[in-house]
Amino acid sequence: MAKKRSKRAAKKSAARSSGRKARAVSTERGAQPRGVINGWEDDPGAGAQPSGGQVLQRPVPVLRDQPFPTRIVNPSSAPEAKPHPPGTAEFRYWVAAEALRRGSDFWGALVPGTSWEVGAILPVDLDFGVDLNAFYDREGLKFFHASAAGRTVFSGESPDIVCHELGHALLDSFKPQLFDAASIEVGAFHESFGDMSAILSALQLSSVREGVLAETGGVLRRSSRLSRLAEQLGWAIRQSVPSAVESDCLRNAVNTFFYRDPDTLPTTAPATSLSSEAHSFSRVFTGAFFEGLAGMLATTASRDERALLQVSQDMGAILVQGIRAASVVPTFMSQVAASMLAVAAARFSAQGYEAPLRSGFVRHGILPPSMAVAATHASARIAALAATPSQSKTLPTLQLSVAEYGLGVPSIVVYAAAEPKRLQVAGAALAVGAAPSPGEDQAAKSFFEDLLRRGRLKIPGAGKGAAATLRAAAPQTHETHTHELRREGKHMVLRRVRIDCGLAHH
Ligand SMILES: [Zn+2]
């Protein structure tokens, strides 16, 4: 039985990559007598409500299959593969499994031959403890549960959150040097990629495509169930810290945030403004991406759900190739954006994607207008770079003086966003042209001080008391620091230990 299912899944992904999409999506709906499970389409919540998500039936997912196999390690055994009612642990298991398989299939077609940074199979823990949170570390994915206003919320029950976390692991598989980068903007881009993964993975469901086109009247740039991410977790956080999240979701990809050098932003801010916090700042890039995606759909003749499927897959390809070609520098978002424009111009010129993509990046200040035009002049060269990414898997290191913080060491080693700049671009200034780009040393220093202010740095040994910042709401059951100072040879080295996707500890 299992073998049969596995074969069917392989056939399905072959159909998808060869472009015969009608067959791949035709199994999503309809009352099949067996071989299906129940899942949520995108989130258990809807808008400002913690419930109201759409249940749909999907073929039984086979996690161990290529590409990007995953394994749910907690719970340790799979419940019976059949449609279970919402509100049960069995239902939650298959919701998560379905989202994992869908995300792996989507990205696997775009980065063939790549495996997880953690190894052959990505372990997934669906209930690691009590928190309104989810993690990616280099062991796997970890989800949590917590109570809010009398309701228990499981972060692993939201396909939005599952595909966001999977996005972190996926990006780490083909751009591993981002993980340790001492750069606020690079960290924020990782969060944006998680949200883009949730959006693009959701669009692989025909019922989501039909639903969002109906909800927006075919104008994708309007706020919708697609742009509203993690409605239920957003609701749960809103019960205790209303200003930390949007009024109807965790984050909304339809937004009007304009780029700022993150060094000039406050450490925390309400959800209505930008801060240097990774999730907050990520919304600039996600907003530009979503506008670009909507504009790409508007260039198609039919603008229907089949066109939306094609646009989502083309956007995924442009994103992956743009990221591969992008230099890791303090103004990383502008490098990715310019590379994406170059890829769109070189590989998708017939579709006319470049103009809507450029509009999104310019309107959100990821690129100044002059540089957005110049980026496409180098299109052939950048597209070639994207095809053969040969850059190192680690970043250059930098000695950072930290004597003033009382850590017990005069200096530390950090991995700096200091790759050679392939494209002379930067984020937009508020008035004319580009904002001044900080040097990699200044970017690293502000990244480090930002960590100290947030209390997210684990400091070993004697210096601990002096620089520790306490967080009133830190969970007691598990660690939530994102970085630590690790002794490696003669040096203390700043290393990331996890990507923490929660917003509840402000
Ligand atoms: Zn995240």
Coordinates of C-alpha atoms and ligand atoms in Angstrom, one line a residue:
M1 CA 0.0 0.0 0.0
A2 CA 2.7 2.4 1.0
K3 CA 4.7 1.5 -2.1
K4 CA 1.7 2.2 -4.3
R5 CA 1.2 5.6 -2.7
S6 CA 4.9 6.4 -3.1
K7 CA 4.7 5.6 -6.8
R8 CA 1.7 7.8 -7.2
A9 CA 3.4 10.7 -5.6
A10 CA 6.5 10.3 -7.8
K11 CA 4.3 10.2 -10.8
K12 CA 2.6 13.3 -9.6
S13 CA 5.7 15.3 -9.1
A14 CA 7.0 14.1 -12.6
A15 CA 3.8 15.5 -14.1
R16 CA 4.3 18.8 -12.3
S17 CA 7.9 19.3 -13.5
S18 CA 7.0 18.4 -17.1
G19 CA 4.4 21.0 -17.2
R20 CA 1.3 18.8 -17.3
K21 CA -0.2 20.5 -14.4
A22 CA -3.9 19.7 -15.0
R23 CA -3.2 16.1 -13.8
A24 CA -1.3 17.2 -10.8
V25 CA -4.0 19.4 -9.4
S26 CA -7.0 17.3 -10.4
T27 CA -6.6 15.1 -7.3
E28 CA -7.0 17.9 -4.8
R29 CA -10.7 17.8 -4.7
G30 CA -13.5 15.3 -4.9
A31 CA -14.6 12.6 -2.6
Q32 CA -12.1 9.8 -3.1
P33 CA -13.0 6.7 -1.1
R34 CA -9.5 6.2 0.3
G35 CA -6.0 7.5 0.2
V36 CA -6.9 11.0 1.4
I37 CA -6.5 13.0 4.6
N38 CA -8.0 16.2 5.8
G39 CA -5.9 19.4 6.0
W40 CA -6.3 23.1 6.3
E41 CA -6.0 25.0 3.1
D42 CA -3.7 27.7 4.5
D43 CA -4.5 28.3 8.2
P44 CA -6.9 27.2 11.0
G45 CA -7.9 30.8 11.5
A46 CA -9.6 33.3 9.2
G47 CA -9.0 37.0 9.3
A48 CA -9.2 38.2 12.9
Q49 CA -10.8 34.9 14.1
P50 CA -8.9 32.0 15.5
S51 CA -11.1 29.6 13.6
G52 CA -12.9 29.5 10.2
G53 CA -10.1 28.1 8.0
Q54 CA -11.1 25.9 5.1
V55 CA -10.7 22.1 5.4
L56 CA -9.7 20.3 2.3
Q57 CA -9.0 16.7 1.3
R58 CA -5.6 15.8 -0.1
P59 CA -3.9 12.6 -1.2
V60 CA -1.9 10.9 1.7
P61 CA 1.5 12.7 1.7
V62 CA 4.6 10.5 1.7
L63 CA 7.2 12.4 3.6
R64 CA 10.2 10.1 2.9
D65 CA 10.0 10.7 -0.8
Q66 CA 12.3 12.9 -2.8
P67 CA 12.7 15.8 -3.2
F68 CA 13.5 17.2 0.2
P69 CA 12.3 14.3 2.4
T70 CA 11.1 15.1 5.9
R71 CA 10.3 12.9 9.0
I72 CA 7.9 13.8 11.8
V73 CA 9.8 12.6 14.9
N74 CA 7.3 13.8 17.4
P75 CA 4.8 12.2 17.5
S76 CA 6.9 9.2 16.8
S77 CA 4.3 7.2 14.8
A78 CA 1.8 8.3 12.2
P79 CA -1.9 8.0 13.0
E80 CA -4.1 6.2 10.5
A81 CA -4.1 7.9 7.1
K82 CA -7.7 8.8 6.7
P83 CA -9.7 12.0 7.1
H84 CA -9.8 12.9 10.8
P85 CA -12.0 15.7 12.3
P86 CA -10.4 19.1 13.1
G87 CA -9.5 19.5 16.8
T88 CA -7.8 16.1 17.0
A89 CA -4.1 15.2 17.2
E90 CA -4.6 12.9 14.2
F91 CA -5.9 15.8 12.2
R92 CA -3.0 18.1 13.2
Y93 CA -0.5 15.4 12.2
W94 CA -1.8 15.1 8.7
V95 CA -2.2 18.9 8.3
A96 CA 1.5 19.3 9.0
A97 CA 2.5 16.3 6.9
E98 CA 0.5 17.6 3.9
A99 CA 2.0 21.1 4.2
L100 CA 5.6 19.7 4.5
R101 CA 5.1 17.5 1.4
R102 CA 3.6 20.3 -0.6
G103 CA 6.4 22.8 0.3
S104 CA 9.1 20.2 -0.5
D105 CA 7.6 19.4 -3.8
F106 CA 7.3 23.0 -4.8
W107 CA 10.8 24.0 -3.9
G108 CA 12.3 20.6 -5.0
A109 CA 11.3 21.3 -8.6
L110 CA 13.2 24.6 -8.4
V111 CA 16.5 23.6 -6.8
P112 CA 17.1 20.1 -8.2
G113 CA 20.0 18.1 -6.8
T114 CA 20.0 20.0 -3.5
S115 CA 19.7 18.4 -0.1
W116 CA 18.9 19.8 3.3
E117 CA 21.8 21.5 5.2
V118 CA 21.0 19.2 8.1
G119 CA 21.4 16.0 6.1
A120 CA 19.4 13.7 4.0
I121 CA 16.1 14.0 5.9
L122 CA 14.8 17.0 7.8
P123 CA 13.4 16.0 11.2
V124 CA 10.2 17.7 12.4
D125 CA 8.9 18.0 16.0
L126 CA 5.3 19.0 16.0
D127 CA 5.2 19.8 19.7
F128 CA 8.5 20.8 21.3
G129 CA 7.0 22.6 24.3
V130 CA 4.9 25.6 25.4
D131 CA 5.4 28.7 23.3
L132 CA 3.6 30.7 20.6
N133 CA 6.5 30.0 18.3
A134 CA 8.3 27.9 15.8
F135 CA 12.0 27.3 15.1
Y136 CA 14.4 26.2 12.5
D137 CA 17.8 25.2 13.8
R138 CA 20.3 23.0 12.1
E139 CA 18.8 19.9 13.6
G140 CA 15.3 20.4 12.1
L141 CA 12.0 22.2 12.5
K142 CA 10.3 22.6 15.9
F143 CA 6.7 23.6 16.6
F144 CA 5.0 24.5 19.8
H145 CA 1.6 24.9 21.5
A146 CA 0.3 27.5 23.9
S147 CA -2.9 28.8 25.3
A148 CA -4.5 32.1 24.6
A149 CA -8.0 33.2 25.8
G150 CA -8.9 29.7 26.7
R151 CA -7.9 28.2 23.4
T152 CA -4.8 26.0 22.7
V153 CA -3.0 26.9 19.6
F154 CA -0.5 24.6 17.8
S155 CA 1.9 26.4 15.5
G156 CA 2.4 23.2 13.5
E157 CA -1.3 23.1 12.7
S158 CA -0.9 26.1 10.3
P159 CA 0.3 25.3 6.8
D160 CA 1.4 29.0 6.6
I161 CA 3.7 28.4 9.5
V162 CA 4.9 25.0 8.4
C163 CA 5.7 26.3 4.9
H164 CA 7.4 29.3 6.5
E165 CA 9.7 27.1 8.6
L166 CA 10.3 24.8 5.7
G167 CA 11.4 27.9 3.8
H168 CA 14.1 28.6 6.3
A169 CA 15.4 25.1 6.0
L170 CA 15.2 25.3 2.2
L171 CA 17.0 28.6 1.9
D172 CA 19.7 27.2 4.2
S173 CA 20.1 24.3 1.8
F174 CA 21.1 26.5 -1.2
K175 CA 22.5 29.6 0.5
P176 CA 24.0 28.3 3.8
Q177 CA 26.2 31.3 4.3
L178 CA 23.2 33.4 5.3
F179 CA 22.7 31.5 8.5
D180 CA 25.6 32.9 10.5
A181 CA 25.7 36.3 8.8
A182 CA 26.1 39.2 11.2
S183 CA 23.6 41.4 9.3
I184 CA 20.2 42.6 10.3
E185 CA 19.1 42.8 6.7
V186 CA 20.2 39.2 5.9
G187 CA 18.3 37.9 8.9
A188 CA 15.2 39.8 7.8
F189 CA 15.5 38.4 4.3
H190 CA 15.5 34.9 5.8
E191 CA 12.2 35.7 7.4
S192 CA 10.8 37.2 4.2
F193 CA 11.8 34.0 2.4
G194 CA 9.8 32.0 5.0
D195 CA 6.7 34.1 4.2
M196 CA 7.3 33.9 0.5
S197 CA 7.5 30.1 0.9
A198 CA 4.2 30.1 2.6
I199 CA 2.5 32.2 -0.1
L200 CA 4.0 30.2 -3.1
S201 CA 3.3 26.9 -1.5
A202 CA -0.3 27.9 -0.8
L203 CA -0.7 28.7 -4.5
Q204 CA 0.0 25.1 -5.4
L205 CA -3.5 24.3 -4.3
S206 CA -6.1 25.0 -7.0
S207 CA -8.8 25.7 -4.3
V208 CA -6.5 28.5 -2.9
R209 CA -6.0 30.0 -6.3
E210 CA -9.7 29.9 -7.1
G211 CA -10.5 31.3 -3.6
V212 CA -8.1 34.2 -3.7
L213 CA -9.1 35.2 -7.2
A214 CA -12.8 35.2 -6.1
E215 CA -12.0 37.1 -2.9
T216 CA -10.0 39.8 -4.7
G217 CA -12.1 40.0 -7.9
G218 CA -9.0 38.9 -9.7
V219 CA -6.9 41.8 -8.4
L220 CA -4.2 39.8 -6.5
R221 CA -2.6 42.9 -4.9
R222 CA -5.6 43.3 -2.6
S223 CA -5.3 42.0 0.9
S224 CA -6.6 38.4 1.0
R225 CA -6.4 35.1 2.6
L226 CA -3.2 34.6 0.6
S227 CA -1.5 37.8 1.8
R228 CA -2.6 37.3 5.4
L229 CA -0.1 35.0 7.0
A230 CA -0.7 32.8 10.1
E231 CA -4.1 34.2 11.1
Q232 CA -4.5 31.9 14.1
L233 CA -1.1 32.5 15.7
G234 CA -1.6 36.2 15.0
W235 CA -4.9 36.0 17.0
A236 CA -3.1 34.2 19.9
I237 CA -0.4 36.8 20.2
R238 CA -2.9 39.6 19.9
Q239 CA -4.6 38.3 23.1
S240 CA -1.6 39.3 25.1
V241 CA 0.3 41.9 23.0
P242 CA -2.1 43.5 20.5
S243 CA 0.4 45.9 19.1
A244 CA 2.9 43.1 18.1
V245 CA 0.8 41.8 15.2
E246 CA -1.6 42.9 12.4
S247 CA -5.3 43.3 13.3
D248 CA -6.3 40.3 11.2
C249 CA -3.2 38.1 10.9
L250 CA 0.4 37.7 12.0
R251 CA 1.9 39.6 9.0
N252 CA 0.3 40.8 5.8
A253 CA 2.3 40.7 2.5
V254 CA 0.1 43.5 1.2
N255 CA 1.7 46.5 2.9
T256 CA 3.2 49.9 2.2
F257 CA 6.5 49.7 4.1
F258 CA 9.4 51.5 2.4
Y259 CA 13.0 50.5 2.8
R260 CA 15.2 52.1 5.4
D261 CA 18.7 51.2 6.4
P262 CA 17.9 48.9 9.3
D263 CA 20.7 50.6 11.3
T264 CA 18.4 53.6 11.5
L265 CA 15.4 51.7 12.8
P266 CA 14.4 51.2 16.5
T267 CA 15.0 47.8 18.0
T268 CA 11.2 47.3 18.6
A269 CA 8.1 49.0 17.3
P270 CA 4.4 48.2 17.0
A271 CA 3.4 46.2 14.0
T272 CA 2.2 49.4 12.2
S273 CA 5.8 50.6 11.8
L274 CA 9.1 49.1 10.8
S275 CA 11.7 48.1 13.4
S276 CA 15.1 46.3 13.0
E277 CA 13.5 43.1 14.3
A278 CA 13.9 40.5 11.6
H279 CA 10.1 39.7 11.1
S280 CA 9.2 43.4 11.2
F281 CA 11.9 44.4 8.6
S282 CA 11.2 41.4 6.4
R283 CA 7.8 42.9 5.5
V284 CA 9.5 45.4 3.1
F285 CA 10.8 42.7 0.9
T286 CA 7.7 40.5 1.2
G287 CA 5.6 43.5 0.2
A288 CA 7.7 44.2 -2.9
F289 CA 7.6 40.5 -3.8
F290 CA 3.8 40.3 -3.4
E291 CA 3.2 43.4 -5.6
G292 CA 5.6 41.9 -8.2
L293 CA 3.6 38.6 -8.1
A294 CA 0.3 40.4 -8.5
G295 CA 1.8 42.4 -11.4
M296 CA 3.1 39.2 -13.1
L297 CA -0.4 37.7 -13.0
A298 CA -1.8 40.9 -14.5
T299 CA 0.5 40.5 -17.5
T300 CA -1.1 37.2 -18.4
A301 CA -3.9 37.0 -21.0
S302 CA -6.3 34.9 -18.9
R303 CA -5.5 36.0 -15.3
D304 CA -7.2 32.8 -14.2
E305 CA -6.2 30.1 -11.7
R306 CA -4.1 28.3 -14.2
A307 CA -2.2 31.5 -15.1
L308 CA -1.7 32.0 -11.3
L309 CA -0.2 28.6 -10.9
Q310 CA 2.3 29.3 -13.7
V311 CA 3.1 32.7 -12.3
S312 CA 3.7 31.2 -8.9
Q313 CA 6.2 28.7 -10.3
D314 CA 7.9 31.3 -12.5
M315 CA 8.2 33.6 -9.4
G316 CA 9.8 30.7 -7.5
A317 CA 12.3 30.2 -10.2
I318 CA 13.2 33.9 -10.4
L319 CA 13.5 34.1 -6.6
V320 CA 15.8 31.0 -6.3
Q321 CA 18.1 32.1 -9.2
G322 CA 18.2 35.7 -7.9
I323 CA 19.2 34.6 -4.4
R324 CA 21.8 32.3 -5.8
A325 CA 23.4 35.1 -7.8
A326 CA 23.1 37.7 -5.0
S327 CA 26.2 38.8 -3.1
V328 CA 25.9 38.7 0.7
V329 CA 26.5 42.3 1.6
P330 CA 24.8 44.6 4.3
T331 CA 22.3 45.8 1.6
F332 CA 21.4 42.2 0.7
M333 CA 17.8 42.8 -0.3
S334 CA 18.9 45.2 -3.1
Q335 CA 21.3 42.5 -4.4
V336 CA 18.6 39.9 -4.5
A337 CA 16.2 42.3 -6.1
A338 CA 18.6 43.4 -8.8
S339 CA 19.6 39.8 -9.5
M340 CA 15.9 38.8 -9.8
L341 CA 15.3 41.6 -12.3
A342 CA 18.3 40.4 -14.3
V343 CA 17.0 36.8 -14.3
A344 CA 13.5 38.0 -15.3
A345 CA 15.0 40.0 -18.2
A346 CA 17.2 37.1 -19.4
R347 CA 15.0 34.1 -18.9
F348 CA 11.4 35.4 -18.9
S349 CA 11.6 38.3 -21.4
A350 CA 8.6 36.9 -23.4
Q351 CA 6.4 37.0 -20.4
G352 CA 7.2 40.6 -19.6
Y353 CA 7.7 39.9 -15.8
E354 CA 10.5 42.4 -15.4
A355 CA 8.4 45.5 -15.4
P356 CA 5.9 44.4 -12.6
L357 CA 8.8 43.1 -10.6
R358 CA 10.7 46.3 -10.9
S359 CA 7.7 48.3 -9.9
G360 CA 7.3 46.3 -6.7
F361 CA 11.0 46.8 -5.7
V362 CA 10.9 50.5 -6.6
R363 CA 7.6 51.2 -4.8
H364 CA 9.0 49.6 -1.6
G365 CA 12.4 51.2 -1.9
I366 CA 14.3 47.9 -2.2
L367 CA 15.9 49.6 -5.3
P368 CA 16.1 53.2 -6.3
P369 CA 14.5 53.8 -9.7
S370 CA 17.9 54.5 -11.5
M371 CA 19.5 51.3 -10.2
A372 CA 16.4 49.2 -11.0
V373 CA 16.9 50.1 -14.6
A374 CA 20.6 49.6 -14.6
A375 CA 20.3 46.1 -13.0
T376 CA 18.7 44.7 -16.1
H377 CA 21.6 45.9 -18.3
A378 CA 23.7 43.2 -16.7
S379 CA 21.0 40.6 -17.1
A380 CA 22.9 38.0 -19.2
R381 CA 25.9 38.1 -16.9
I382 CA 23.8 37.8 -13.7
A383 CA 21.6 35.1 -15.1
A384 CA 24.7 33.1 -16.0
L385 CA 26.0 33.5 -12.4
A386 CA 22.7 32.2 -11.1
A387 CA 23.1 29.1 -13.2
T388 CA 26.5 28.3 -11.8
P389 CA 26.7 29.6 -8.2
S390 CA 30.3 29.0 -7.2
Q391 CA 30.5 31.2 -4.2
S392 CA 31.9 29.9 -0.9
K393 CA 29.5 28.3 1.6
T394 CA 30.9 30.5 4.4
L395 CA 31.3 34.2 4.7
P396 CA 34.5 36.1 5.3
T397 CA 35.2 36.6 9.0
L398 CA 35.8 39.9 10.8
Q399 CA 37.3 40.8 14.2
L400 CA 34.8 42.9 16.1
S401 CA 35.9 44.9 19.1
V402 CA 33.4 44.3 22.0
A403 CA 35.5 45.5 25.0
E404 CA 32.8 48.1 26.0
Y405 CA 30.1 45.4 26.6
G406 CA 31.8 43.7 29.6
L407 CA 31.7 40.2 28.0
G408 CA 35.1 39.3 29.4
V409 CA 36.7 39.3 25.9
P410 CA 38.1 42.3 24.0
S411 CA 37.0 41.1 20.6
I412 CA 35.0 38.4 18.9
V413 CA 35.0 36.9 15.4
V414 CA 31.9 37.3 13.3
Y415 CA 30.8 36.1 9.9
A416 CA 30.4 39.3 8.0
A417 CA 28.2 40.2 5.0
A418 CA 31.3 41.0 3.1
E419 CA 31.2 39.1 -0.2
P420 CA 32.4 41.0 -3.2
K421 CA 29.6 43.2 -4.5
R422 CA 28.6 41.9 -8.0
L423 CA 26.0 44.6 -8.6
Q424 CA 26.5 48.2 -7.6
V425 CA 23.1 48.6 -6.1
A426 CA 21.7 49.6 -2.7
G427 CA 18.4 50.4 -1.1
A428 CA 16.6 53.6 -1.9
A429 CA 17.1 56.9 0.0
L430 CA 13.9 58.7 1.1
A431 CA 14.6 61.5 -1.3
V432 CA 16.9 60.8 -4.3
G433 CA 19.0 57.9 -5.3
A434 CA 20.4 55.3 -3.0
A435 CA 20.7 55.3 0.8
P436 CA 24.3 55.2 2.1
S437 CA 25.4 51.6 2.4
P438 CA 26.9 50.7 5.8
G439 CA 30.2 49.0 5.7
E440 CA 30.3 45.3 6.7
D441 CA 32.0 46.2 10.0
Q442 CA 29.3 48.7 11.0
A443 CA 26.6 46.3 9.9
A444 CA 28.1 43.6 12.1
K445 CA 28.5 45.9 15.1
S446 CA 24.9 47.1 14.9
F447 CA 23.7 43.4 14.4
F448 CA 25.6 42.5 17.6
E449 CA 24.3 45.4 19.7
D450 CA 20.8 44.6 18.4
L451 CA 21.2 41.0 19.7
L452 CA 22.3 42.4 23.1
R453 CA 19.3 44.7 23.3
R454 CA 16.9 41.9 22.6
G455 CA 18.5 39.5 25.1
R456 CA 19.0 37.0 22.3
L457 CA 22.7 36.3 22.8
K458 CA 23.8 33.5 25.1
I459 CA 27.0 34.6 26.8
P460 CA 29.2 31.9 28.4
G461 CA 31.3 32.3 31.5
A462 CA 32.3 35.3 33.5
G463 CA 31.0 38.2 31.5
K464 CA 27.5 37.0 31.7
G465 CA 26.0 39.3 34.2
A466 CA 27.4 42.5 32.8
A467 CA 25.8 42.4 29.3
A468 CA 22.7 40.3 29.9
T469 CA 19.4 41.8 29.0
L470 CA 16.5 40.1 30.7
R471 CA 13.3 39.3 28.9
A472 CA 10.2 39.2 31.1
A473 CA 8.3 36.8 28.9
A474 CA 11.1 34.3 28.0
P475 CA 9.8 30.8 28.2
Q476 CA 11.0 28.6 31.0
T477 CA 10.9 25.2 29.2
H478 CA 13.4 25.8 26.4
E479 CA 16.0 28.2 25.2
T480 CA 15.1 30.9 22.8
H481 CA 18.3 32.8 22.3
T482 CA 19.2 32.9 18.6
H483 CA 23.0 33.3 18.9
E484 CA 25.9 32.4 21.2
L485 CA 29.5 33.1 21.6
R486 CA 31.4 29.9 21.0
R487 CA 35.0 29.2 21.7
E488 CA 36.6 28.0 18.5
G489 CA 40.4 27.6 18.9
K490 CA 41.8 30.9 20.2
H491 CA 38.7 32.9 19.3
M492 CA 35.2 33.6 20.6
V493 CA 33.0 33.3 17.5
L494 CA 29.5 34.6 17.1
R495 CA 27.3 31.7 15.9
R496 CA 23.6 31.5 15.2
V497 CA 22.0 28.5 17.0
R498 CA 18.4 28.9 15.6
I499 CA 16.1 31.0 13.6
D500 CA 13.3 31.9 16.0
C501 CA 10.0 32.7 14.3
G502 CA 8.0 33.8 17.3
L503 CA 6.9 37.3 18.1
A504 CA 5.6 36.7 21.5
H505 CA 8.7 37.6 23.5
H506 CA 8.8 41.3 22.9
Ligands
ZN1 ZN 10.9 32.6 10.5

